[in-house]
Amino acid sequence: MPTTDLIKASFAALTAKKSGPTLYDLCDPLLRGGGPGDAHLRTFYGTAVANPVLRPLMGRAGLPALADPDRFAALQGAIRSARDDAAPDWAAIGREIAPLIDAVPQRHPRRPPLAGTPAMPALAEVDRVIRACAHHLLGAFTRNKGFIPAYAAFNLIGDPDFHGRDLATALVGLNARTYKNATLLFNLARAFILPNRPIAALLNPAWSGFAEPMWEPVQIRHRSAYYDAFFAEALMDYVGSGLATPDETARSKTAIAGMIEFCLATSREEVRHPVDGTPFPVVTALVRPPDVRMSKFFWKLKSDLGFGTYVPDCDTTACSLSAATQFGSADPILDQPFLDFYAGYQVRPGSNREPPSVDINDPLDFSGGIVTWIESAAGDRPFGNDLDPTLNLDVLEAAFRNHARWDIVGTPQRLDFLRGVVAFHDRLIGSGLFADPRAHIYYLPELYAAYFGRCLAAFRAMPADIQAKIDPQARFAAMRLAILDYVHHDLAAHEMNPFDAALALLALAKLGGDRARYAPALDCILRSVGEGGRKGPFKAYEWNKMKTPTRILVGGPEVTSAFVLSALAHARTALARSA
């Protein structure tokens, strides 16, 4: 948001007319300061919701509906139950707040169709941007003394796909009480923000394209193996493009090796197979200081607010294994039969495994899919469990890259597992639900489309007989056409920001889309170079997100550069083939 617009929006929000009881009228008597009940709920309220920065703003956000004394009392009763009860009825608490959230429906941006088709740019212009993005990544690795950062930003407006009924689902399905507390209070604050337009406009300004820009002033820098695997793959694309100088190639390989080591060694954690107890090394989502590279202030704040426990996940493990395989790593972790481990987290009717407890991406049929979170060795699983479609693509992609090492069709059980995951994606894509943002937990449909292309490329690189065993009905061919139709007629046919354009281009290049349709995405990227100012060629955009405890976006200028670099590199190769 430009400075002048920010000043105007702040003035409008701070001078908005108070139109009913506020969040603080409701909660201060119950949660401010010390007192009985759950201490964490009080701490979270004082730190995250009732802090001196938000008070002047949220103190103007009144709700006329709460002028009804009975409704006000009922809502206070729900908060009191969350504070005082040893085992609160979280479903009832969620149902009490749900109508307030649903009173102001949200939606994703409606992108206007593109007007006309721009000319295809010269390859020299494409090469110039690829080099600029690589320079940004390598410079960030050096400046940050051995890593490339990503950033997290809280958005109090909440996720458009997270409805009132989802709050009740999440409060019941999440395991850690601290995480339930955070979800409760963030969504309660959201219920006061949404109907107060000046305040909502300040916290969630309009944007162009699909992926949300990360404009928020407070962004938390951190490091994760998931990010390192992604950045390593982008730098491998740069080396493979043939554009890197000998010095850049050496620097890139040094950076990649360091990031792979962070994934497989620093972030490694041993857990047990959820069914038979076999020990397995996996990759944790967030390591502890100093390796997390988060400031001491934010790490302490994170822990104080109840986010101190983090566990491994199937996605971080899969992406780390894939990046290591692509780089030619000989780490023994790659020799583990990971398909057998992932099978323990597959949703199967009639199995003894728990289904996803935070199933807020209904009405998906989860059968055959793999859930997100892996229990730590201590048995921790604070987020309950959910199931994300893009994660399932990452597991398939890692399996296809390691088809020989893991002998992925060597047993009936492994083949059955893979066919189950493929069937999950076939139903998702065949129904068209993959294009609905609500079907996704951590990503947008545009990223699913790009990652489907990545997965298909790995599938096609396997021997034909293995492809036929996994996909005897040629489902991948039909899925490819459906994803391409979405990219051609939706994603790349409407207004895009450079992050959207990079994902569209990646999908087109990986799936063999019509070369003429590259032009709008290429044009958007080239026109946007320089928008990042001193931080890089491009701005930070939404890469992935959490929907609980509120909408938490993850991305960064370096993330955008990495996606643009990979997209342009693959598009360049495809265009050269068609020349």
PDB file of N, CA, C and O in Angstrom, residues 279-330:
ATOM      1  N   PRO A 279      11.391 -47.407  13.197  1.00  0.00           N
ATOM      2  CA  PRO A 279      11.980 -46.063  13.228  1.00  0.00           C
ATOM      3  C   PRO A 279      12.247 -45.538  11.819  1.00  0.00           C
ATOM      4  O   PRO A 279      12.679 -46.290  10.939  1.00  0.00           O
ATOM      5  N   PHE A 280      11.966 -44.253  11.627  1.00  0.00           N
ATOM      6  CA  PHE A 280      12.192 -43.604  10.333  1.00  0.00           C
ATOM      7  C   PHE A 280      12.752 -42.212  10.557  1.00  0.00           C
ATOM      8  O   PHE A 280      12.275 -41.483  11.436  1.00  0.00           O
ATOM      9  N   PRO A 281      13.764 -41.811   9.789  1.00  0.00           N
ATOM     10  CA  PRO A 281      14.210 -40.423   9.826  1.00  0.00           C
ATOM     11  C   PRO A 281      13.303 -39.579   8.937  1.00  0.00           C
ATOM     12  O   PRO A 281      13.017 -39.950   7.796  1.00  0.00           O
ATOM     13  N   VAL A 282      12.824 -38.455   9.463  1.00  0.00           N
ATOM     14  CA  VAL A 282      11.995 -37.541   8.674  1.00  0.00           C
ATOM     15  C   VAL A 282      12.566 -36.133   8.824  1.00  0.00           C
ATOM     16  O   VAL A 282      13.575 -35.928   9.504  1.00  0.00           O
ATOM     17  N   VAL A 283      11.925 -35.183   8.202  1.00  0.00           N
ATOM     18  CA  VAL A 283      12.415 -33.805   8.224  1.00  0.00           C
ATOM     19  C   VAL A 283      11.387 -32.929   8.930  1.00  0.00           C
ATOM     20  O   VAL A 283      10.217 -32.914   8.546  1.00  0.00           O
ATOM     21  N   THR A 284      11.838 -32.223   9.951  1.00  0.00           N
ATOM     22  CA  THR A 284      10.919 -31.412  10.743  1.00  0.00           C
ATOM     23  C   THR A 284      10.650 -30.075  10.066  1.00  0.00           C
ATOM     24  O   THR A 284      11.472 -29.555   9.300  1.00  0.00           O
ATOM     25  N   ALA A 285       9.489 -29.526  10.352  1.00  0.00           N
ATOM     26  CA  ALA A 285       9.062 -28.306   9.677  1.00  0.00           C
ATOM     27  C   ALA A 285       9.786 -27.064  10.187  1.00  0.00           C
ATOM     28  O   ALA A 285      10.060 -26.146   9.423  1.00  0.00           O
ATOM     29  N   LEU A 286      10.086 -27.021  11.458  1.00  0.00           N
ATOM     30  CA  LEU A 286      10.709 -25.820  12.027  1.00  0.00           C
ATOM     31  C   LEU A 286      11.644 -26.241  13.155  1.00  0.00           C
ATOM     32  O   LEU A 286      11.197 -26.796  14.163  1.00  0.00           O
ATOM     33  N   VAL A 287      12.936 -25.982  12.974  1.00  0.00           N
ATOM     34  CA  VAL A 287      13.923 -26.353  13.979  1.00  0.00           C
ATOM     35  C   VAL A 287      14.033 -25.247  15.022  1.00  0.00           C
ATOM     36  O   VAL A 287      13.489 -24.155  14.863  1.00  0.00           O
ATOM     37  N   ARG A 288      14.768 -25.523  16.069  1.00  0.00           N
ATOM     38  CA  ARG A 288      14.918 -24.560  17.163  1.00  0.00           C
ATOM     39  C   ARG A 288      16.087 -23.615  16.902  1.00  0.00           C
ATOM     40  O   ARG A 288      16.925 -23.875  16.053  1.00  0.00           O
ATOM     41  N   PRO A 289      16.156 -22.513  17.669  1.00  0.00           N
ATOM     42  CA  PRO A 289      17.305 -21.596  17.545  1.00  0.00           C
ATOM     43  C   PRO A 289      18.604 -22.336  17.853  1.00  0.00           C
ATOM     44  O   PRO A 289      18.596 -23.285  18.631  1.00  0.00           O
ATOM     45  N   PRO A 290      19.704 -21.922  17.269  1.00  0.00           N
ATOM     46  CA  PRO A 290      19.846 -20.772  16.365  1.00  0.00           C
ATOM     47  C   PRO A 290      19.538 -21.103  14.911  1.00  0.00           C
ATOM     48  O   PRO A 290      19.513 -20.218  14.065  1.00  0.00           O
ATOM     49  N   ASP A 291      19.283 -22.389  14.609  1.00  0.00           N
ATOM     50  CA  ASP A 291      19.164 -22.801  13.215  1.00  0.00           C
ATOM     51  C   ASP A 291      17.923 -22.240  12.529  1.00  0.00           C
ATOM     52  O   ASP A 291      17.896 -22.098  11.314  1.00  0.00           O
ATOM     53  N   VAL A 292      16.883 -21.914  13.296  1.00  0.00           N
ATOM     54  CA  VAL A 292      15.665 -21.384  12.690  1.00  0.00           C
ATOM     55  C   VAL A 292      15.875 -19.981  12.132  1.00  0.00           C
ATOM     56  O   VAL A 292      15.099 -19.502  11.317  1.00  0.00           O
ATOM     57  N   ARG A 293      16.927 -19.316  12.568  1.00  0.00           N
ATOM     58  CA  ARG A 293      17.297 -17.964  12.112  1.00  0.00           C
ATOM     59  C   ARG A 293      16.196 -16.935  12.394  1.00  0.00           C
ATOM     60  O   ARG A 293      16.047 -15.954  11.670  1.00  0.00           O
ATOM     61  N   MET A 294      15.426 -17.184  13.402  1.00  0.00           N
ATOM     62  CA  MET A 294      14.410 -16.233  13.843  1.00  0.00           C
ATOM     63  C   MET A 294      14.999 -15.415  14.979  1.00  0.00           C
ATOM     64  O   MET A 294      15.807 -15.922  15.770  1.00  0.00           O
ATOM     65  N   SER A 295      14.627 -14.145  15.079  1.00  0.00           N
ATOM     66  CA  SER A 295      15.155 -13.313  16.150  1.00  0.00           C
ATOM     67  C   SER A 295      14.740 -13.867  17.511  1.00  0.00           C
ATOM     68  O   SER A 295      13.703 -14.537  17.634  1.00  0.00           O
ATOM     69  N   LYS A 296      15.556 -13.610  18.522  1.00  0.00           N
ATOM     70  CA  LYS A 296      15.234 -14.084  19.867  1.00  0.00           C
ATOM     71  C   LYS A 296      13.891 -13.550  20.331  1.00  0.00           C
ATOM     72  O   LYS A 296      13.120 -14.239  21.010  1.00  0.00           O
ATOM     73  N   PHE A 297      13.584 -12.305  19.962  1.00  0.00           N
ATOM     74  CA  PHE A 297      12.311 -11.700  20.363  1.00  0.00           C
ATOM     75  C   PHE A 297      11.139 -12.495  19.806  1.00  0.00           C
ATOM     76  O   PHE A 297      10.203 -12.856  20.531  1.00  0.00           O
ATOM     77  N   PHE A 298      11.181 -12.787  18.495  1.00  0.00           N
ATOM     78  CA  PHE A 298      10.051 -13.479  17.887  1.00  0.00           C
ATOM     79  C   PHE A 298       9.994 -14.943  18.324  1.00  0.00           C
ATOM     80  O   PHE A 298       8.906 -15.511  18.426  1.00  0.00           O
ATOM     81  N   TRP A 299      11.148 -15.573  18.549  1.00  0.00           N
ATOM     82  CA  TRP A 299      11.103 -16.956  19.025  1.00  0.00           C
ATOM     83  C   TRP A 299      10.468 -17.020  20.412  1.00  0.00           C
ATOM     84  O   TRP A 299       9.635 -17.890  20.678  1.00  0.00           O
ATOM     85  N   LYS A 300      10.839 -16.103  21.293  1.00  0.00           N
ATOM     86  CA  LYS A 300      10.240 -16.083  22.629  1.00  0.00           C
ATOM     87  C   LYS A 300       8.754 -15.783  22.538  1.00  0.00           C
ATOM     88  O   LYS A 300       7.930 -16.402  23.217  1.00  0.00           O
ATOM     89  N   LEU A 301       8.403 -14.820  21.678  1.00  0.00           N
ATOM     90  CA  LEU A 301       6.994 -14.477  21.514  1.00  0.00           C
ATOM     91  C   LEU A 301       6.222 -15.675  20.981  1.00  0.00           C
ATOM     92  O   LEU A 301       5.114 -15.986  21.469  1.00  0.00           O
ATOM     93  N   LYS A 302       6.792 -16.354  20.001  1.00  0.00           N
ATOM     94  CA  LYS A 302       6.153 -17.548  19.447  1.00  0.00           C
ATOM     95  C   LYS A 302       5.908 -18.594  20.535  1.00  0.00           C
ATOM     96  O   LYS A 302       4.817 -19.170  20.630  1.00  0.00           O
ATOM     97  N   SER A 303       6.891 -18.824  21.359  1.00  0.00           N
ATOM     98  CA  SER A 303       6.749 -19.821  22.424  1.00  0.00           C
ATOM     99  C   SER A 303       5.746 -19.373  23.480  1.00  0.00           C
ATOM    100  O   SER A 303       4.921 -20.163  23.946  1.00  0.00           O
ATOM    101  N   ASP A 304       5.821 -18.099  23.858  1.00  0.00           N
ATOM    102  CA  ASP A 304       4.899 -17.578  24.874  1.00  0.00           C
ATOM    103  C   ASP A 304       3.445 -17.663  24.423  1.00  0.00           C
ATOM    104  O   ASP A 304       2.537 -17.842  25.236  1.00  0.00           O
ATOM    105  N   LEU A 305       3.231 -17.514  23.119  1.00  0.00           N
ATOM    106  CA  LEU A 305       1.864 -17.543  22.601  1.00  0.00           C
ATOM    107  C   LEU A 305       1.345 -18.956  22.369  1.00  0.00           C
ATOM    108  O   LEU A 305       0.210 -19.145  21.949  1.00  0.00           O
ATOM    109  N   GLY A 306       2.183 -19.951  22.645  1.00  0.00           N
ATOM    110  CA  GLY A 306       1.713 -21.327  22.549  1.00  0.00           C
ATOM    111  C   GLY A 306       2.127 -22.063  21.307  1.00  0.00           C
ATOM    112  O   GLY A 306       1.630 -23.153  21.024  1.00  0.00           O
ATOM    113  N   PHE A 307       3.049 -21.484  20.505  1.00  0.00           N
ATOM    114  CA  PHE A 307       3.495 -22.139  19.284  1.00  0.00           C
ATOM    115  C   PHE A 307       4.904 -22.703  19.449  1.00  0.00           C
ATOM    116  O   PHE A 307       5.690 -22.739  18.508  1.00  0.00           O
ATOM    117  N   GLY A 308       5.235 -23.151  20.634  1.00  0.00           N
ATOM    118  CA  GLY A 308       6.581 -23.626  20.909  1.00  0.00           C
ATOM    119  C   GLY A 308       6.847 -25.019  20.366  1.00  0.00           C
ATOM    120  O   GLY A 308       7.987 -25.379  20.093  1.00  0.00           O
ATOM    121  N   THR A 309       5.797 -25.826  20.214  1.00  0.00           N
ATOM    122  CA  THR A 309       5.964 -27.193  19.734  1.00  0.00           C
ATOM    123  C   THR A 309       5.646 -27.274  18.262  1.00  0.00           C
ATOM    124  O   THR A 309       4.548 -26.932  17.834  1.00  0.00           O
ATOM    125  N   TYR A 310       6.624 -27.694  17.489  1.00  0.00           N
ATOM    126  CA  TYR A 310       6.415 -27.912  16.054  1.00  0.00           C
ATOM    127  C   TYR A 310       6.833 -29.330  15.730  1.00  0.00           C
ATOM    128  O   TYR A 310       7.764 -29.860  16.333  1.00  0.00           O
ATOM    129  N   VAL A 311       6.158 -29.949  14.788  1.00  0.00           N
ATOM    130  CA  VAL A 311       6.410 -31.360  14.504  1.00  0.00           C
ATOM    131  C   VAL A 311       6.765 -31.541  13.035  1.00  0.00           C
ATOM    132  O   VAL A 311       6.565 -30.644  12.214  1.00  0.00           O
ATOM    133  N   PRO A 312       7.299 -32.716  12.665  1.00  0.00           N
ATOM    134  CA  PRO A 312       7.614 -32.967  11.259  1.00  0.00           C
ATOM    135  C   PRO A 312       6.336 -33.039  10.424  1.00  0.00           C
ATOM    136  O   PRO A 312       5.234 -33.197  10.962  1.00  0.00           O
ATOM    137  N   ASP A 313       6.495 -32.918   9.122  1.00  0.00           N
ATOM    138  CA  ASP A 313       5.328 -33.070   8.257  1.00  0.00           C
ATOM    139  C   ASP A 313       5.725 -33.797   6.982  1.00  0.00           C
ATOM    140  O   ASP A 313       6.901 -33.831   6.589  1.00  0.00           O
ATOM    141  N   CYS A 314       4.729 -34.383   6.338  1.00  0.00           N
ATOM    142  CA  CYS A 314       4.979 -35.203   5.150  1.00  0.00           C
ATOM    143  C   CYS A 314       5.499 -34.372   3.990  1.00  0.00           C
ATOM    144  O   CYS A 314       6.299 -34.856   3.176  1.00  0.00           O
ATOM    145  N   ASP A 315       5.064 -33.107   3.886  1.00  0.00           N
ATOM    146  CA  ASP A 315       5.453 -32.257   2.770  1.00  0.00           C
ATOM    147  C   ASP A 315       6.916 -31.843   2.853  1.00  0.00           C
ATOM    148  O   ASP A 315       7.660 -31.945   1.877  1.00  0.00           O
ATOM    149  N   THR A 316       7.334 -31.333   4.010  1.00  0.00           N
ATOM    150  CA  THR A 316       8.726 -30.925   4.177  1.00  0.00           C
ATOM    151  C   THR A 316       9.662 -32.101   3.927  1.00  0.00           C
ATOM    152  O   THR A 316      10.714 -31.959   3.282  1.00  0.00           O
ATOM    153  N   THR A 317       9.267 -33.275   4.399  1.00  0.00           N
ATOM    154  CA  THR A 317      10.086 -34.469   4.185  1.00  0.00           C
ATOM    155  C   THR A 317      10.184 -34.792   2.692  1.00  0.00           C
ATOM    156  O   THR A 317      11.277 -35.014   2.158  1.00  0.00           O
ATOM    157  N   ALA A 318       9.047 -34.791   1.993  1.00  0.00           N
ATOM    158  CA  ALA A 318       9.045 -35.137   0.571  1.00  0.00           C
ATOM    159  C   ALA A 318       9.864 -34.151  -0.256  1.00  0.00           C
ATOM    160  O   ALA A 318      10.665 -34.546  -1.114  1.00  0.00           O
ATOM    161  N   CYS A 319       9.675 -32.851  -0.003  1.00  0.00           N
ATOM    162  CA  CYS A 319      10.395 -31.847  -0.795  1.00  0.00           C
ATOM    163  C   CYS A 319      11.900 -31.891  -0.517  1.00  0.00           C
ATOM    164  O   CYS A 319      12.715 -31.676  -1.431  1.00  0.00           O
ATOM    165  N   SER A 320      12.266 -32.161   0.716  1.00  0.00           N
ATOM    166  CA  SER A 320      13.687 -32.277   1.051  1.00  0.00           C
ATOM    167  C   SER A 320      14.315 -33.475   0.346  1.00  0.00           C
ATOM    168  O   SER A 320      15.425 -33.386  -0.204  1.00  0.00           O
ATOM    169  N   LEU A 321      13.607 -34.602   0.340  1.00  0.00           N
ATOM    170  CA  LEU A 321      14.116 -35.800  -0.334  1.00  0.00           C
ATOM    171  C   LEU A 321      14.220 -35.577  -1.837  1.00  0.00           C
ATOM    172  O   LEU A 321      15.178 -36.018  -2.486  1.00  0.00           O
ATOM    173  N   SER A 322      13.239 -34.874  -2.407  1.00  0.00           N
ATOM    174  CA  SER A 322      13.271 -34.603  -3.841  1.00  0.00           C
ATOM    175  C   SER A 322      14.458 -33.720  -4.219  1.00  0.00           C
ATOM    176  O   SER A 322      15.185 -34.013  -5.182  1.00  0.00           O
ATOM    177  N   ALA A 323      14.651 -32.630  -3.468  1.00  0.00           N
ATOM    178  CA  ALA A 323      15.766 -31.724  -3.777  1.00  0.00           C
ATOM    179  C   ALA A 323      17.104 -32.447  -3.647  1.00  0.00           C
ATOM    180  O   ALA A 323      18.004 -32.281  -4.487  1.00  0.00           O
ATOM    181  N   ALA A 324      17.232 -33.255  -2.610  1.00  0.00           N
ATOM    182  CA  ALA A 324      18.482 -33.989  -2.410  1.00  0.00           C
ATOM    183  C   ALA A 324      18.729 -34.967  -3.557  1.00  0.00           C
ATOM    184  O   ALA A 324      19.857 -35.128  -4.032  1.00  0.00           O
ATOM    185  N   THR A 325      17.668 -35.627  -4.006  1.00  0.00           N
ATOM    186  CA  THR A 325      17.798 -36.566  -5.123  1.00  0.00           C
ATOM    187  C   THR A 325      18.239 -35.844  -6.394  1.00  0.00           C
ATOM    188  O   THR A 325      19.130 -36.307  -7.119  1.00  0.00           O
ATOM    189  N   GLN A 326      17.627 -34.699  -6.660  1.00  0.00           N
ATOM    190  CA  GLN A 326      17.977 -33.939  -7.862  1.00  0.00           C
ATOM    191  C   GLN A 326      19.429 -33.468  -7.832  1.00  0.00           C
ATOM    192  O   GLN A 326      20.075 -33.357  -8.880  1.00  0.00           O
ATOM    193  N   PHE A 327      19.930 -33.196  -6.637  1.00  0.00           N
ATOM    194  CA  PHE A 327      21.305 -32.713  -6.514  1.00  0.00           C
ATOM    195  C   PHE A 327      22.320 -33.845  -6.512  1.00  0.00           C
ATOM    196  O   PHE A 327      23.524 -33.610  -6.530  1.00  0.00           O
ATOM    197  N   GLY A 328      21.832 -35.093  -6.483  1.00  0.00           N
ATOM    198  CA  GLY A 328      22.739 -36.240  -6.497  1.00  0.00           C
ATOM    199  C   GLY A 328      23.298 -36.585  -5.138  1.00  0.00           C
ATOM    200  O   GLY A 328      24.381 -37.181  -5.029  1.00  0.00           O
ATOM    201  N   SER A 329      22.569 -36.246  -4.075  1.00  0.00           N
ATOM    202  CA  SER A 329      23.033 -36.544  -2.717  1.00  0.00           C
ATOM    203  C   SER A 329      23.141 -38.058  -2.509  1.00  0.00           C
ATOM    204  O   SER A 329      22.340 -38.831  -3.028  1.00  0.00           O
ATOM    205  N   ALA A 330      24.140 -38.433  -1.714  1.00  0.00           N
ATOM    206  CA  ALA A 330      24.320 -39.847  -1.360  1.00  0.00           C
ATOM    207  C   ALA A 330      23.978 -40.086   0.105  1.00  0.00           C
ATOM    208  O   ALA A 330      24.352 -41.115   0.668  1.00  0.00           O
TER     209      ALA A 330
END
